[in-house]
Amino acid sequence: MIEFNRLAVGKVIRRLRKERNLSQEVFSGLADIARSHLAMIESGSKQPNFETIWRIANAFNISPHELVKQIELEAVNN
């Protein structure tokens, strides 16, 4: 069983955001979440709820299950 890893969540979200050359300010607007909330998720100090994961996935134009899959792979590999 894979344990939840907040750092893996933040790392994946930060990586995807940077791959798309988006600032936290711009991306938080696309995801309709506060920039400070995004910063805390990316740093691993805040755990996103499912609605937030859904919004983030939509902002990346991917399905929520694809985002969760990438987070799972990050957690397994680190």
Short mmCIF file of N, CA, C and O in Angstrom, two decimals:
data_model
loop_
_atom_site.label_atom_id
_atom_site.label_comp_id
_atom_site.label_asym_id
_atom_site.label_seq_id
_atom_site.Cartn_x
_atom_site.Cartn_y
_atom_site.Cartn_z
N MET A 1 0.84 -1.18 0.00
CA MET A 1 0.00 0.00 0.00
C MET A 1 0.89 1.25 0.00
O MET A 1 1.92 1.28 0.67
N ILE A 2 0.48 2.24 -0.75
CA ILE A 2 1.24 3.48 -0.85
C ILE A 2 0.67 4.48 0.16
O ILE A 2 -0.53 4.71 0.18
N GLU A 3 1.54 5.06 0.96
CA GLU A 3 1.09 6.06 1.92
C GLU A 3 0.97 7.42 1.25
O GLU A 3 1.71 7.73 0.32
N PHE A 4 0.03 8.22 1.76
CA PHE A 4 -0.13 9.58 1.23
C PHE A 4 1.13 10.38 1.53
O PHE A 4 1.69 10.29 2.61
N ASN A 5 1.55 11.16 0.56
CA ASN A 5 2.78 11.93 0.69
C ASN A 5 2.53 13.34 0.18
O ASN A 5 2.45 13.56 -1.03
N ARG A 6 2.38 14.29 1.11
CA ARG A 6 2.12 15.68 0.72
C ARG A 6 3.24 16.27 -0.14
O ARG A 6 2.99 17.09 -1.01
N LEU A 7 4.47 15.85 0.14
CA LEU A 7 5.59 16.38 -0.64
C LEU A 7 5.50 15.92 -2.10
O LEU A 7 5.82 16.69 -3.01
N ALA A 8 5.05 14.69 -2.32
CA ALA A 8 4.88 14.20 -3.69
C ALA A 8 3.80 14.99 -4.41
O ALA A 8 3.95 15.33 -5.58
N VAL A 9 2.72 15.31 -3.70
CA VAL A 9 1.64 16.11 -4.30
C VAL A 9 2.20 17.45 -4.77
O VAL A 9 2.02 17.85 -5.91
N GLY A 10 2.88 18.13 -3.87
CA GLY A 10 3.43 19.44 -4.19
C GLY A 10 4.46 19.40 -5.30
O GLY A 10 4.48 20.26 -6.19
N LYS A 11 5.29 18.38 -5.27
CA LYS A 11 6.34 18.26 -6.28
C LYS A 11 5.75 18.08 -7.68
O LYS A 11 6.20 18.70 -8.65
N VAL A 12 4.73 17.24 -7.80
CA VAL A 12 4.09 17.00 -9.09
C VAL A 12 3.39 18.26 -9.59
O VAL A 12 3.54 18.65 -10.76
N ILE A 13 2.65 18.91 -8.72
CA ILE A 13 1.93 20.11 -9.13
C ILE A 13 2.91 21.20 -9.55
O ILE A 13 2.74 21.85 -10.58
N ARG A 14 3.98 21.40 -8.79
CA ARG A 14 4.99 22.40 -9.13
C ARG A 14 5.64 22.06 -10.47
O ARG A 14 5.81 22.93 -11.33
N ARG A 15 5.99 20.78 -10.66
CA ARG A 15 6.63 20.37 -11.92
C ARG A 15 5.73 20.62 -13.11
O ARG A 15 6.16 21.19 -14.12
N LEU A 16 4.47 20.21 -13.00
CA LEU A 16 3.54 20.42 -14.12
C LEU A 16 3.33 21.91 -14.40
O LEU A 16 3.26 22.32 -15.56
N ARG A 17 3.26 22.70 -13.35
CA ARG A 17 3.07 24.15 -13.52
C ARG A 17 4.27 24.76 -14.23
O ARG A 17 4.14 25.54 -15.17
N LYS A 18 5.47 24.38 -13.79
CA LYS A 18 6.68 24.93 -14.39
C LYS A 18 6.88 24.45 -15.83
O LYS A 18 7.37 25.19 -16.67
N GLU A 19 6.49 23.20 -16.11
CA GLU A 19 6.58 22.68 -17.48
C GLU A 19 5.73 23.53 -18.43
O GLU A 19 6.03 23.62 -19.61
N ARG A 20 4.68 24.11 -17.89
CA ARG A 20 3.78 24.94 -18.70
C ARG A 20 4.14 26.43 -18.62
O ARG A 20 3.42 27.28 -19.13
N ASN A 21 5.26 26.71 -17.96
CA ASN A 21 5.75 28.09 -17.81
C ASN A 21 4.71 29.02 -17.20
O ASN A 21 4.51 30.14 -17.67
N LEU A 22 4.04 28.53 -16.15
CA LEU A 22 3.03 29.34 -15.48
C LEU A 22 3.51 29.74 -14.10
O LEU A 22 4.05 28.92 -13.36
N SER A 23 3.30 31.00 -13.76
CA SER A 23 3.61 31.46 -12.41
C SER A 23 2.55 30.94 -11.46
O SER A 23 1.45 30.53 -11.88
N GLN A 24 2.85 30.98 -10.17
CA GLN A 24 1.83 30.60 -9.19
C GLN A 24 0.63 31.52 -9.29
O GLN A 24 -0.51 31.07 -9.16
N GLU A 25 0.87 32.78 -9.53
CA GLU A 25 -0.21 33.76 -9.64
C GLU A 25 -1.16 33.41 -10.79
O GLU A 25 -2.38 33.37 -10.62
N VAL A 26 -0.59 33.14 -11.95
CA VAL A 26 -1.42 32.82 -13.12
C VAL A 26 -2.12 31.48 -12.93
O VAL A 26 -3.32 31.35 -13.15
N PHE A 27 -1.36 30.48 -12.48
CA PHE A 27 -1.97 29.16 -12.34
C PHE A 27 -3.06 29.13 -11.28
O PHE A 27 -4.09 28.49 -11.47
N SER A 28 -2.85 29.82 -10.17
CA SER A 28 -3.88 29.83 -9.13
C SER A 28 -5.17 30.45 -9.67
O SER A 28 -6.27 30.02 -9.30
N GLY A 29 -5.05 31.43 -10.56
CA GLY A 29 -6.24 32.01 -11.20
C GLY A 29 -6.93 31.00 -12.10
O GLY A 29 -8.15 30.89 -12.10
N LEU A 30 -6.15 30.24 -12.86
CA LEU A 30 -6.72 29.22 -13.73
C LEU A 30 -7.43 28.13 -12.93
O LEU A 30 -8.45 27.60 -13.35
N ALA A 31 -6.87 27.79 -11.77
CA ALA A 31 -7.44 26.74 -10.93
C ALA A 31 -8.50 27.27 -9.97
O ALA A 31 -9.14 26.49 -9.28
N ASP A 32 -8.65 28.59 -9.93
CA ASP A 32 -9.62 29.23 -9.03
C ASP A 32 -9.37 28.88 -7.56
O ASP A 32 -10.27 28.50 -6.83
N ILE A 33 -8.07 28.98 -7.18
CA ILE A 33 -7.69 28.82 -5.79
C ILE A 33 -6.75 29.97 -5.43
O ILE A 33 -6.16 30.59 -6.31
N ALA A 34 -6.63 30.26 -4.16
CA ALA A 34 -5.76 31.35 -3.72
C ALA A 34 -4.30 31.00 -4.00
O ALA A 34 -3.89 29.84 -3.85
N ARG A 35 -3.52 32.00 -4.39
CA ARG A 35 -2.10 31.77 -4.66
C ARG A 35 -1.40 31.24 -3.41
O ARG A 35 -0.56 30.36 -3.47
N SER A 36 -1.76 31.78 -2.25
CA SER A 36 -1.14 31.32 -1.00
C SER A 36 -1.47 29.84 -0.74
O SER A 36 -0.62 29.09 -0.25
N HIS A 37 -2.67 29.43 -1.09
CA HIS A 37 -3.08 28.02 -0.95
C HIS A 37 -2.22 27.15 -1.87
O HIS A 37 -1.72 26.10 -1.45
N LEU A 38 -2.05 27.59 -3.11
CA LEU A 38 -1.22 26.85 -4.06
C LEU A 38 0.22 26.75 -3.55
O LEU A 38 0.83 25.67 -3.61
N ALA A 39 0.75 27.84 -3.03
CA ALA A 39 2.12 27.84 -2.52
C ALA A 39 2.28 26.83 -1.38
O ALA A 39 3.28 26.10 -1.31
N MET A 40 1.29 26.77 -0.49
CA MET A 40 1.36 25.83 0.62
C MET A 40 1.24 24.38 0.14
O MET A 40 1.91 23.49 0.66
N ILE A 41 0.42 24.14 -0.88
CA ILE A 41 0.32 22.79 -1.45
C ILE A 41 1.64 22.39 -2.08
O ILE A 41 2.15 21.30 -1.86
N GLU A 42 2.22 23.30 -2.86
CA GLU A 42 3.49 22.99 -3.54
C GLU A 42 4.62 22.75 -2.54
O GLU A 42 5.50 21.94 -2.81
N SER A 43 4.59 23.41 -1.41
CA SER A 43 5.65 23.23 -0.42
C SER A 43 5.41 22.00 0.46
O SER A 43 6.29 21.59 1.22
N GLY A 44 4.22 21.44 0.38
CA GLY A 44 3.89 20.27 1.19
C GLY A 44 3.36 20.61 2.57
O GLY A 44 3.14 19.73 3.38
N SER A 45 3.14 21.90 2.84
CA SER A 45 2.64 22.29 4.17
C SER A 45 1.12 22.24 4.26
O SER A 45 0.57 22.35 5.35
N LYS A 46 0.43 22.07 3.14
CA LYS A 46 -1.03 21.98 3.13
C LYS A 46 -1.45 20.82 2.24
O LYS A 46 -0.91 20.63 1.15
N GLN A 47 -2.42 20.06 2.72
CA GLN A 47 -2.94 18.93 1.96
C GLN A 47 -4.17 19.37 1.18
O GLN A 47 -5.12 19.88 1.76
N PRO A 48 -4.16 19.21 -0.13
CA PRO A 48 -5.34 19.61 -0.90
C PRO A 48 -6.48 18.62 -0.72
O PRO A 48 -6.25 17.42 -0.59
N ASN A 49 -7.70 19.12 -0.72
CA ASN A 49 -8.85 18.22 -0.69
C ASN A 49 -9.17 17.79 -2.12
O ASN A 49 -8.54 18.25 -3.08
N PHE A 50 -10.17 16.94 -2.27
CA PHE A 50 -10.46 16.41 -3.60
C PHE A 50 -10.93 17.49 -4.56
O PHE A 50 -10.58 17.49 -5.74
N GLU A 51 -11.71 18.44 -4.06
CA GLU A 51 -12.17 19.53 -4.93
C GLU A 51 -10.99 20.32 -5.47
O GLU A 51 -10.96 20.69 -6.65
N THR A 52 -10.01 20.56 -4.63
CA THR A 52 -8.83 21.31 -5.06
C THR A 52 -8.03 20.52 -6.08
O THR A 52 -7.56 21.07 -7.08
N ILE A 53 -7.88 19.21 -5.86
CA ILE A 53 -7.20 18.35 -6.84
C ILE A 53 -7.94 18.42 -8.17
O ILE A 53 -7.34 18.52 -9.24
N TRP A 54 -9.27 18.39 -8.11
CA TRP A 54 -10.10 18.45 -9.32
C TRP A 54 -9.85 19.76 -10.06
O TRP A 54 -9.66 19.77 -11.28
N ARG A 55 -9.85 20.88 -9.32
CA ARG A 55 -9.63 22.19 -9.94
C ARG A 55 -8.23 22.29 -10.55
O ARG A 55 -8.06 22.84 -11.64
N ILE A 56 -7.24 21.77 -9.85
CA ILE A 56 -5.87 21.81 -10.35
C ILE A 56 -5.75 20.97 -11.62
O ILE A 56 -5.15 21.41 -12.60
N ALA A 57 -6.32 19.79 -11.61
CA ALA A 57 -6.29 18.92 -12.80
C ALA A 57 -6.95 19.62 -13.98
O ALA A 57 -6.40 19.63 -15.09
N ASN A 58 -8.11 20.21 -13.75
CA ASN A 58 -8.80 20.92 -14.83
C ASN A 58 -7.96 22.08 -15.36
O ASN A 58 -7.93 22.32 -16.57
N ALA A 59 -7.28 22.78 -14.48
CA ALA A 59 -6.42 23.90 -14.91
C ALA A 59 -5.26 23.40 -15.77
O ALA A 59 -4.79 24.11 -16.66
N PHE A 60 -4.79 22.17 -15.49
CA PHE A 60 -3.74 21.56 -16.31
C PHE A 60 -4.31 20.91 -17.57
O PHE A 60 -3.57 20.37 -18.38
N ASN A 61 -5.63 20.90 -17.67
CA ASN A 61 -6.32 20.27 -18.81
C ASN A 61 -6.05 18.76 -18.87
O ASN A 61 -5.85 18.19 -19.94
N ILE A 62 -6.00 18.15 -17.67
CA ILE A 62 -5.88 16.69 -17.56
C ILE A 62 -7.00 16.21 -16.63
O ILE A 62 -7.60 17.01 -15.91
N SER A 63 -7.25 14.93 -16.64
CA SER A 63 -8.29 14.39 -15.76
C SER A 63 -7.73 14.27 -14.33
O SER A 63 -6.52 14.10 -14.15
N PRO A 64 -8.59 14.35 -13.34
CA PRO A 64 -8.13 14.19 -11.96
C PRO A 64 -7.41 12.86 -11.73
O PRO A 64 -6.40 12.83 -11.02
N HIS A 65 -7.87 11.80 -12.37
CA HIS A 65 -7.20 10.52 -12.14
C HIS A 65 -5.78 10.52 -12.72
O HIS A 65 -4.89 9.87 -12.19
N GLU A 66 -5.54 11.27 -13.79
CA GLU A 66 -4.19 11.37 -14.34
C GLU A 66 -3.27 12.12 -13.37
O GLU A 66 -2.12 11.74 -13.18
N LEU A 67 -3.78 13.18 -12.77
CA LEU A 67 -2.99 13.92 -11.78
C LEU A 67 -2.67 13.03 -10.59
O LEU A 67 -1.52 12.96 -10.14
N VAL A 68 -3.67 12.30 -10.09
CA VAL A 68 -3.46 11.41 -8.95
C VAL A 68 -2.46 10.30 -9.33
O VAL A 68 -1.60 9.93 -8.53
N LYS A 69 -2.54 9.80 -10.54
CA LYS A 69 -1.60 8.77 -11.01
C LYS A 69 -0.17 9.30 -10.98
O LYS A 69 0.75 8.61 -10.53
N GLN A 70 0.03 10.53 -11.44
CA GLN A 70 1.37 11.11 -11.42
C GLN A 70 1.87 11.31 -9.99
O GLN A 70 3.05 11.10 -9.70
N ILE A 71 0.97 11.70 -9.10
CA ILE A 71 1.33 11.86 -7.68
C ILE A 71 1.71 10.50 -7.09
O ILE A 71 2.70 10.38 -6.36
N GLU A 72 0.94 9.48 -7.42
CA GLU A 72 1.24 8.13 -6.94
C GLU A 72 2.60 7.66 -7.42
O GLU A 72 3.40 7.12 -6.64
N LEU A 73 2.92 7.88 -8.68
CA LEU A 73 4.23 7.49 -9.21
C LEU A 73 5.35 8.24 -8.50
O LEU A 73 6.40 7.66 -8.20
N GLU A 74 5.14 9.51 -8.24
CA GLU A 74 6.14 10.30 -7.51
C GLU A 74 6.35 9.75 -6.10
O GLU A 74 7.47 9.63 -5.63
N ALA A 75 5.26 9.40 -5.43
CA ALA A 75 5.35 8.87 -4.06
C ALA A 75 6.09 7.53 -4.04
O ALA A 75 6.87 7.26 -3.13
N VAL A 76 5.84 6.69 -5.03
CA VAL A 76 6.48 5.37 -5.10
C VAL A 76 7.97 5.49 -5.40
O VAL A 76 8.79 4.78 -4.84
N ASN A 77 8.31 6.44 -6.27
CA ASN A 77 9.70 6.55 -6.72
C ASN A 77 10.59 7.35 -5.80
O ASN A 77 11.80 7.44 -6.04
N ASN A 78 10.02 7.95 -4.77
CA ASN A 78 10.86 8.75 -3.85
C ASN A 78 10.62 8.40 -2.41
O ASN A 78 9.89 7.70 -1.97
#
